[in-house]
């Protein structure tokens, strides 16, 4: 035996890395099955489609130099009719690609990610959002193309990608502005209906989203955002976005924003599962105990009857009676217009 240099060992490990998947058949999970064509795969993202379909997006290091991370390229392959397609290459620009998001939109997979043109994360005005489109059988329908203008703030923009009525809905923040001593960003919206619409200012301000989970709801789209300090919802009714009250204050609980997951339940509630480090020290330390936190929280509008007053106090036949009703919203998202109906003896 002879010693293997660490860099060579890492290179060999990368060459032998492969993606695996499982299927749920008759309420039971199969054994791990390798995905063909995924040797050297890194940073995989999986999304389900329709008819038991799915897509996986992964990166691959082409020069096999683990010390250079900016030359990874993105690939996509789909699971359709019980087999995986051949991987298709999404990027050929040797840029740094992060924050990959993918949704099934209409009859295709819409993929969005952030890219840095000069691979230097400290420079400004060189980071863009990119998108590509892949069919259910793995055919590349639209090659990678930039979306919108260059980003002016530090760090990478985080694409918030959702679906509403068969259309792709994208939120992203850019252009720092200061209001009452606090620096926030303008949040822009774009829609995808075969091509991207022009950006529209939503009127919402954020302070740097770290991650997000987006769900389709009855008649709308629900986004749960995390900026490293708090978790809060945005709701889209097909016309506009409205923000809700904080679900959790990460700073007050002493939790790290790392390893936060969500699961949406149809109806009025969102299940929020937190797996995070305990204590004020946010550094990842194996010796620091970890805990699992769970809460079921109402984040959609939840209107309820609170009180009613009628007048005049002495009522006479044929005279008008005025009813003053108080309706309160117990949910976390502002309500839209609503109607109140009053019945007397079932009529």
mmCIF file with all atom_site columns, N, CA and C in Angstrom, residues 207-259:
data_model
loop_
_atom_site.group_PDB
_atom_site.id
_atom_site.type_symbol
_atom_site.label_atom_id
_atom_site.label_alt_id
_atom_site.label_comp_id
_atom_site.label_asym_id
_atom_site.label_entity_id
_atom_site.label_seq_id
_atom_site.pdbx_PDB_ins_code
_atom_site.Cartn_x
_atom_site.Cartn_y
_atom_site.Cartn_z
_atom_site.occupancy
_atom_site.B_iso_or_equiv
_atom_site.pdbx_formal_charge
_atom_site.auth_seq_id
_atom_site.auth_comp_id
_atom_site.auth_asym_id
_atom_site.auth_atom_id
_atom_site.pdbx_PDB_model_num
ATOM 1   N N  . UNK A 1 207 ? -35.370 42.051 3.146  1.00 0.00 ? 207 UNK A N  1
ATOM 2   C CA . UNK A 1 207 ? -34.035 42.383 3.650  1.00 0.00 ? 207 UNK A CA 1
ATOM 3   C C  . UNK A 1 207 ? -33.056 41.248 3.407  1.00 0.00 ? 207 UNK A C  1
ATOM 4   N N  . UNK A 1 208 ? -33.199 40.536 2.286  1.00 0.00 ? 208 UNK A N  1
ATOM 5   C CA . UNK A 1 208 ? -32.276 39.477 1.936  1.00 0.00 ? 208 UNK A CA 1
ATOM 6   C C  . UNK A 1 208 ? -32.822 38.101 2.269  1.00 0.00 ? 208 UNK A C  1
ATOM 7   N N  . UNK A 1 209 ? -33.453 37.445 1.290  1.00 0.00 ? 209 UNK A N  1
ATOM 8   C CA . UNK A 1 209 ? -34.023 36.119 1.507  1.00 0.00 ? 209 UNK A CA 1
ATOM 9   C C  . UNK A 1 209 ? -32.940 35.059 1.368  1.00 0.00 ? 209 UNK A C  1
ATOM 10  N N  . UNK A 1 210 ? -32.842 34.166 2.379  1.00 0.00 ? 210 UNK A N  1
ATOM 11  C CA . UNK A 1 210 ? -31.882 33.070 2.339  1.00 0.00 ? 210 UNK A CA 1
ATOM 12  C C  . UNK A 1 210 ? -32.459 31.839 1.652  1.00 0.00 ? 210 UNK A C  1
ATOM 13  N N  . UNK A 1 211 ? -33.703 31.546 1.914  1.00 0.00 ? 211 UNK A N  1
ATOM 14  C CA . UNK A 1 211 ? -34.372 30.447 1.236  1.00 0.00 ? 211 UNK A CA 1
ATOM 15  C C  . UNK A 1 211 ? -35.873 30.664 1.292  1.00 0.00 ? 211 UNK A C  1
ATOM 16  N N  . UNK A 1 212 ? -36.594 29.848 0.519  1.00 0.00 ? 212 UNK A N  1
ATOM 17  C CA . UNK A 1 212 ? -38.040 30.008 0.432  1.00 0.00 ? 212 UNK A CA 1
ATOM 18  C C  . UNK A 1 212 ? -38.664 28.687 0.032  1.00 0.00 ? 212 UNK A C  1
ATOM 19  N N  . UNK A 1 213 ? -39.902 28.508 0.434  1.00 0.00 ? 213 UNK A N  1
ATOM 20  C CA . UNK A 1 213 ? -40.707 27.375 -0.003 1.00 0.00 ? 213 UNK A CA 1
ATOM 21  C C  . UNK A 1 213 ? -41.999 27.938 -0.574 1.00 0.00 ? 213 UNK A C  1
ATOM 22  N N  . UNK A 1 214 ? -42.400 27.471 -1.754 1.00 0.00 ? 214 UNK A N  1
ATOM 23  C CA . UNK A 1 214 ? -43.561 28.020 -2.445 1.00 0.00 ? 214 UNK A CA 1
ATOM 24  C C  . UNK A 1 214 ? -44.544 26.892 -2.735 1.00 0.00 ? 214 UNK A C  1
ATOM 25  N N  . UNK A 1 215 ? -45.822 27.135 -2.436 1.00 0.00 ? 215 UNK A N  1
ATOM 26  C CA . UNK A 1 215 ? -46.851 26.120 -2.602 1.00 0.00 ? 215 UNK A CA 1
ATOM 27  C C  . UNK A 1 215 ? -48.036 26.694 -3.363 1.00 0.00 ? 215 UNK A C  1
ATOM 28  N N  . UNK A 1 216 ? -48.687 25.832 -4.159 1.00 0.00 ? 216 UNK A N  1
ATOM 29  C CA . UNK A 1 216 ? -49.962 26.199 -4.760 1.00 0.00 ? 216 UNK A CA 1
ATOM 30  C C  . UNK A 1 216 ? -51.062 25.980 -3.732 1.00 0.00 ? 216 UNK A C  1
ATOM 31  N N  . UNK A 1 217 ? -52.001 26.919 -3.651 1.00 0.00 ? 217 UNK A N  1
ATOM 32  C CA . UNK A 1 217 ? -53.140 26.794 -2.755 1.00 0.00 ? 217 UNK A CA 1
ATOM 33  C C  . UNK A 1 217 ? -54.422 26.954 -3.562 1.00 0.00 ? 217 UNK A C  1
ATOM 34  N N  . UNK A 1 218 ? -55.538 26.772 -2.905 1.00 0.00 ? 218 UNK A N  1
ATOM 35  C CA . UNK A 1 218 ? -56.810 26.969 -3.588 1.00 0.00 ? 218 UNK A CA 1
ATOM 36  C C  . UNK A 1 218 ? -56.971 28.439 -3.960 1.00 0.00 ? 218 UNK A C  1
ATOM 37  N N  . UNK A 1 219 ? -56.796 28.734 -5.236 1.00 0.00 ? 219 UNK A N  1
ATOM 38  C CA . UNK A 1 219 ? -56.984 30.094 -5.718 1.00 0.00 ? 219 UNK A CA 1
ATOM 39  C C  . UNK A 1 219 ? -55.808 31.016 -5.514 1.00 0.00 ? 219 UNK A C  1
ATOM 40  N N  . UNK A 1 220 ? -54.656 30.493 -5.105 1.00 0.00 ? 220 UNK A N  1
ATOM 41  C CA . UNK A 1 220 ? -53.520 31.379 -4.860 1.00 0.00 ? 220 UNK A CA 1
ATOM 42  C C  . UNK A 1 220 ? -52.198 30.653 -4.827 1.00 0.00 ? 220 UNK A C  1
ATOM 43  N N  . UNK A 1 221 ? -51.206 31.348 -4.322 1.00 0.00 ? 221 UNK A N  1
ATOM 44  C CA . UNK A 1 221 ? -49.844 30.848 -4.239 1.00 0.00 ? 221 UNK A CA 1
ATOM 45  C C  . UNK A 1 221 ? -49.262 31.340 -2.915 1.00 0.00 ? 221 UNK A C  1
ATOM 46  N N  . UNK A 1 222 ? -48.708 30.430 -2.128 1.00 0.00 ? 222 UNK A N  1
ATOM 47  C CA . UNK A 1 222 ? -48.201 30.757 -0.804 1.00 0.00 ? 222 UNK A CA 1
ATOM 48  C C  . UNK A 1 222 ? -46.681 30.596 -0.783 1.00 0.00 ? 222 UNK A C  1
ATOM 49  N N  . UNK A 1 223 ? -45.964 31.645 -0.394 1.00 0.00 ? 223 UNK A N  1
ATOM 50  C CA . UNK A 1 223 ? -44.499 31.609 -0.283 1.00 0.00 ? 223 UNK A CA 1
ATOM 51  C C  . UNK A 1 223 ? -44.110 31.809 1.173  1.00 0.00 ? 223 UNK A C  1
ATOM 52  N N  . UNK A 1 224 ? -43.271 30.935 1.698  1.00 0.00 ? 224 UNK A N  1
ATOM 53  C CA . UNK A 1 224 ? -42.743 31.053 3.048  1.00 0.00 ? 224 UNK A CA 1
ATOM 54  C C  . UNK A 1 224 ? -41.276 31.440 2.927  1.00 0.00 ? 224 UNK A C  1
ATOM 55  N N  . UNK A 1 225 ? -40.925 32.615 3.454  1.00 0.00 ? 225 UNK A N  1
ATOM 56  C CA . UNK A 1 225 ? -39.605 33.197 3.265  1.00 0.00 ? 225 UNK A CA 1
ATOM 57  C C  . UNK A 1 225 ? -38.809 33.168 4.564  1.00 0.00 ? 225 UNK A C  1
ATOM 58  N N  . UNK A 1 226 ? -37.490 33.085 4.420  1.00 0.00 ? 226 UNK A N  1
ATOM 59  C CA . UNK A 1 226 ? -36.586 33.070 5.557  1.00 0.00 ? 226 UNK A CA 1
ATOM 60  C C  . UNK A 1 226 ? -35.401 33.965 5.227  1.00 0.00 ? 226 UNK A C  1
ATOM 61  N N  . UNK A 1 227 ? -35.192 35.004 6.038  1.00 0.00 ? 227 UNK A N  1
ATOM 62  C CA . UNK A 1 227 ? -34.070 35.912 5.792  1.00 0.00 ? 227 UNK A CA 1
ATOM 63  C C  . UNK A 1 227 ? -32.957 35.753 6.811  1.00 0.00 ? 227 UNK A C  1
ATOM 64  N N  . UNK A 1 228 ? -32.973 34.650 7.553  1.00 0.00 ? 228 UNK A N  1
ATOM 65  C CA . UNK A 1 228 ? -31.938 34.418 8.550  1.00 0.00 ? 228 UNK A CA 1
ATOM 66  C C  . UNK A 1 228 ? -32.278 34.976 9.907  1.00 0.00 ? 228 UNK A C  1
ATOM 67  N N  . UNK A 1 229 ? -33.293 35.837 9.971  1.00 0.00 ? 229 UNK A N  1
ATOM 68  C CA . UNK A 1 229 ? -33.728 36.412 11.239 1.00 0.00 ? 229 UNK A CA 1
ATOM 69  C C  . UNK A 1 229 ? -35.165 36.052 11.569 1.00 0.00 ? 229 UNK A C  1
ATOM 70  N N  . UNK A 1 230 ? -35.984 35.840 10.551 1.00 0.00 ? 230 UNK A N  1
ATOM 71  C CA . UNK A 1 230 ? -37.390 35.552 10.787 1.00 0.00 ? 230 UNK A CA 1
ATOM 72  C C  . UNK A 1 230 ? -37.940 34.742 9.629  1.00 0.00 ? 230 UNK A C  1
ATOM 73  N N  . UNK A 1 231 ? -39.083 34.121 9.873  1.00 0.00 ? 231 UNK A N  1
ATOM 74  C CA . UNK A 1 231 ? -39.799 33.377 8.848  1.00 0.00 ? 231 UNK A CA 1
ATOM 75  C C  . UNK A 1 231 ? -41.170 34.011 8.708  1.00 0.00 ? 231 UNK A C  1
ATOM 76  N N  . UNK A 1 232 ? -41.563 34.323 7.481  1.00 0.00 ? 232 UNK A N  1
ATOM 77  C CA . UNK A 1 232 ? -42.862 34.976 7.295  1.00 0.00 ? 232 UNK A CA 1
ATOM 78  C C  . UNK A 1 232 ? -43.434 34.616 5.921  1.00 0.00 ? 232 UNK A C  1
ATOM 79  N N  . UNK A 1 233 ? -44.761 34.765 5.759  1.00 0.00 ? 233 UNK A N  1
ATOM 80  C CA . UNK A 1 233 ? -45.416 34.361 4.512  1.00 0.00 ? 233 UNK A CA 1
ATOM 81  C C  . UNK A 1 233 ? -45.704 35.532 3.574  1.00 0.00 ? 233 UNK A C  1
ATOM 82  N N  . UNK A 1 234 ? -45.792 35.201 2.299  1.00 0.00 ? 234 UNK A N  1
ATOM 83  C CA . UNK A 1 234 ? -46.367 36.074 1.284  1.00 0.00 ? 234 UNK A CA 1
ATOM 84  C C  . UNK A 1 234 ? -47.457 35.271 0.583  1.00 0.00 ? 234 UNK A C  1
ATOM 85  N N  . UNK A 1 235 ? -48.554 35.945 0.244  1.00 0.00 ? 235 UNK A N  1
ATOM 86  C CA . UNK A 1 235 ? -49.651 35.247 -0.419 1.00 0.00 ? 235 UNK A CA 1
ATOM 87  C C  . UNK A 1 235 ? -50.002 35.968 -1.723 1.00 0.00 ? 235 UNK A C  1
ATOM 88  N N  . UNK A 1 236 ? -50.198 35.183 -2.791 1.00 0.00 ? 236 UNK A N  1
ATOM 89  C CA . UNK A 1 236 ? -50.530 35.723 -4.109 1.00 0.00 ? 236 UNK A CA 1
ATOM 90  C C  . UNK A 1 236 ? -51.915 35.237 -4.501 1.00 0.00 ? 236 UNK A C  1
ATOM 91  N N  . UNK A 1 237 ? -52.826 36.160 -4.793 1.00 0.00 ? 237 UNK A N  1
ATOM 92  C CA . UNK A 1 237 ? -54.207 35.801 -5.121 1.00 0.00 ? 237 UNK A CA 1
ATOM 93  C C  . UNK A 1 237 ? -54.485 35.824 -6.622 1.00 0.00 ? 237 UNK A C  1
ATOM 94  N N  . UNK A 1 238 ? -53.426 35.906 -7.421 1.00 0.00 ? 238 UNK A N  1
ATOM 95  C CA . UNK A 1 238 ? -53.588 35.986 -8.862 1.00 0.00 ? 238 UNK A CA 1
ATOM 96  C C  . UNK A 1 238 ? -53.457 37.393 -9.395 1.00 0.00 ? 238 UNK A C  1
ATOM 97  N N  . UNK A 1 239 ? -53.562 38.386 -8.494 1.00 0.00 ? 239 UNK A N  1
ATOM 98  C CA . UNK A 1 239 ? -53.451 39.786 -8.895 1.00 0.00 ? 239 UNK A CA 1
ATOM 99  C C  . UNK A 1 239 ? -52.313 40.503 -8.196 1.00 0.00 ? 239 UNK A C  1
ATOM 100 N N  . UNK A 1 240 ? -52.152 40.263 -6.893 1.00 0.00 ? 240 UNK A N  1
ATOM 101 C CA . UNK A 1 240 ? -51.133 40.968 -6.138 1.00 0.00 ? 240 UNK A CA 1
ATOM 102 C C  . UNK A 1 240 ? -50.620 40.099 -4.997 1.00 0.00 ? 240 UNK A C  1
ATOM 103 N N  . UNK A 1 241 ? -49.447 40.492 -4.475 1.00 0.00 ? 241 UNK A N  1
ATOM 104 C CA . UNK A 1 241 ? -48.832 39.819 -3.341 1.00 0.00 ? 241 UNK A CA 1
ATOM 105 C C  . UNK A 1 241 ? -49.109 40.620 -2.081 1.00 0.00 ? 241 UNK A C  1
ATOM 106 N N  . UNK A 1 242 ? -49.420 39.934 -0.995 1.00 0.00 ? 242 UNK A N  1
ATOM 107 C CA . UNK A 1 242 ? -49.588 40.573 0.300  1.00 0.00 ? 242 UNK A CA 1
ATOM 108 C C  . UNK A 1 242 ? -48.747 39.829 1.325  1.00 0.00 ? 242 UNK A C  1
ATOM 109 N N  . UNK A 1 243 ? -48.175 40.579 2.261  1.00 0.00 ? 243 UNK A N  1
ATOM 110 C CA . UNK A 1 243 ? -47.339 39.986 3.291  1.00 0.00 ? 243 UNK A CA 1
ATOM 111 C C  . UNK A 1 243 ? -48.109 39.741 4.564  1.00 0.00 ? 243 UNK A C  1
ATOM 112 N N  . UNK A 1 244 ? -47.673 38.763 5.332  1.00 0.00 ? 244 UNK A N  1
ATOM 113 C CA . UNK A 1 244 ? -48.323 38.432 6.591  1.00 0.00 ? 244 UNK A CA 1
ATOM 114 C C  . UNK A 1 244 ? -47.391 38.622 7.768  1.00 0.00 ? 244 UNK A C  1
ATOM 115 N N  . UNK A 1 245 ? -47.917 38.368 8.954  1.00 0.00 ? 245 UNK A N  1
ATOM 116 C CA . UNK A 1 245 ? -47.115 38.513 10.163 1.00 0.00 ? 245 UNK A CA 1
ATOM 117 C C  . UNK A 1 245 ? -46.109 37.383 10.274 1.00 0.00 ? 245 UNK A C  1
ATOM 118 N N  . UNK A 1 246 ? -45.049 37.631 11.050 1.00 0.00 ? 246 UNK A N  1
ATOM 119 C CA . UNK A 1 246 ? -43.984 36.643 11.192 1.00 0.00 ? 246 UNK A CA 1
ATOM 120 C C  . UNK A 1 246 ? -44.520 35.336 11.753 1.00 0.00 ? 246 UNK A C  1
ATOM 121 N N  . UNK A 1 247 ? -44.055 34.237 11.174 1.00 0.00 ? 247 UNK A N  1
ATOM 122 C CA . UNK A 1 247 ? -44.347 32.922 11.727 1.00 0.00 ? 247 UNK A CA 1
ATOM 123 C C  . UNK A 1 247 ? -43.426 32.637 12.901 1.00 0.00 ? 247 UNK A C  1
ATOM 124 N N  . UNK A 1 248 ? -42.160 32.995 12.756 1.00 0.00 ? 248 UNK A N  1
ATOM 125 C CA . UNK A 1 248 ? -41.186 32.735 13.819 1.00 0.00 ? 248 UNK A CA 1
ATOM 126 C C  . UNK A 1 248 ? -40.082 33.766 13.759 1.00 0.00 ? 248 UNK A C  1
ATOM 127 N N  . UNK A 1 249 ? -39.572 34.143 14.929 1.00 0.00 ? 249 UNK A N  1
ATOM 128 C CA . UNK A 1 249 ? -38.430 35.037 15.048 1.00 0.00 ? 249 UNK A CA 1
ATOM 129 C C  . UNK A 1 249 ? -37.229 34.187 15.431 1.00 0.00 ? 249 UNK A C  1
ATOM 130 N N  . UNK A 1 250 ? -36.345 33.967 14.447 1.00 0.00 ? 250 UNK A N  1
ATOM 131 C CA . UNK A 1 250 ? -35.211 33.073 14.684 1.00 0.00 ? 250 UNK A CA 1
ATOM 132 C C  . UNK A 1 250 ? -34.256 33.679 15.692 1.00 0.00 ? 250 UNK A C  1
ATOM 133 N N  . UNK A 1 251 ? -34.114 35.005 15.669 1.00 0.00 ? 251 UNK A N  1
ATOM 134 C CA . UNK A 1 251 ? -33.192 35.656 16.612 1.00 0.00 ? 251 UNK A CA 1
ATOM 135 C C  . UNK A 1 251 ? -33.663 35.460 18.048 1.00 0.00 ? 251 UNK A C  1
ATOM 136 N N  . UNK A 1 252 ? -34.984 35.613 18.285 1.00 0.00 ? 252 UNK A N  1
ATOM 137 C CA . UNK A 1 252 ? -35.495 35.494 19.642 1.00 0.00 ? 252 UNK A CA 1
ATOM 138 C C  . UNK A 1 252 ? -35.348 34.079 20.178 1.00 0.00 ? 252 UNK A C  1
ATOM 139 N N  . UNK A 1 253 ? -35.454 33.080 19.288 1.00 0.00 ? 253 UNK A N  1
ATOM 140 C CA . UNK A 1 253 ? -35.362 31.694 19.734 1.00 0.00 ? 253 UNK A CA 1
ATOM 141 C C  . UNK A 1 253 ? -33.922 31.217 19.838 1.00 0.00 ? 253 UNK A C  1
ATOM 142 N N  . UNK A 1 254 ? -32.977 31.984 19.284 1.00 0.00 ? 254 UNK A N  1
ATOM 143 C CA . UNK A 1 254 ? -31.581 31.564 19.313 1.00 0.00 ? 254 UNK A CA 1
ATOM 144 C C  . UNK A 1 254 ? -31.277 30.465 18.325 1.00 0.00 ? 254 UNK A C  1
ATOM 145 N N  . UNK A 1 255 ? -32.100 30.314 17.291 1.00 0.00 ? 255 UNK A N  1
ATOM 146 C CA . UNK A 1 255 ? -31.907 29.259 16.315 1.00 0.00 ? 255 UNK A CA 1
ATOM 147 C C  . UNK A 1 255 ? -31.140 29.776 15.110 1.00 0.00 ? 255 UNK A C  1
ATOM 148 N N  . UNK A 1 256 ? -30.401 28.885 14.465 1.00 0.00 ? 256 UNK A N  1
ATOM 149 C CA . UNK A 1 256 ? -29.752 29.209 13.206 1.00 0.00 ? 256 UNK A CA 1
ATOM 150 C C  . UNK A 1 256 ? -30.772 29.084 12.083 1.00 0.00 ? 256 UNK A C  1
ATOM 151 N N  . UNK A 1 257 ? -30.564 29.824 10.992 1.00 0.00 ? 257 UNK A N  1
ATOM 152 C CA . UNK A 1 257 ? -31.480 29.698 9.862  1.00 0.00 ? 257 UNK A CA 1
ATOM 153 C C  . UNK A 1 257 ? -31.186 28.445 9.057  1.00 0.00 ? 257 UNK A C  1
ATOM 154 N N  . UNK A 1 258 ? -30.127 27.732 9.376  1.00 0.00 ? 258 UNK A N  1
ATOM 155 C CA . UNK A 1 258 ? -29.784 26.523 8.653  1.00 0.00 ? 258 UNK A CA 1
ATOM 156 C C  . UNK A 1 258 ? -30.785 25.405 8.957  1.00 0.00 ? 258 UNK A C  1
ATOM 157 N N  . UNK A 1 259 ? -30.976 24.513 8.005  1.00 0.00 ? 259 UNK A N  1
ATOM 158 C CA . UNK A 1 259 ? -31.750 23.288 8.190  1.00 0.00 ? 259 UNK A CA 1
ATOM 159 C C  . UNK A 1 259 ? -33.187 23.558 8.625  1.00 0.00 ? 259 UNK A C  1
#
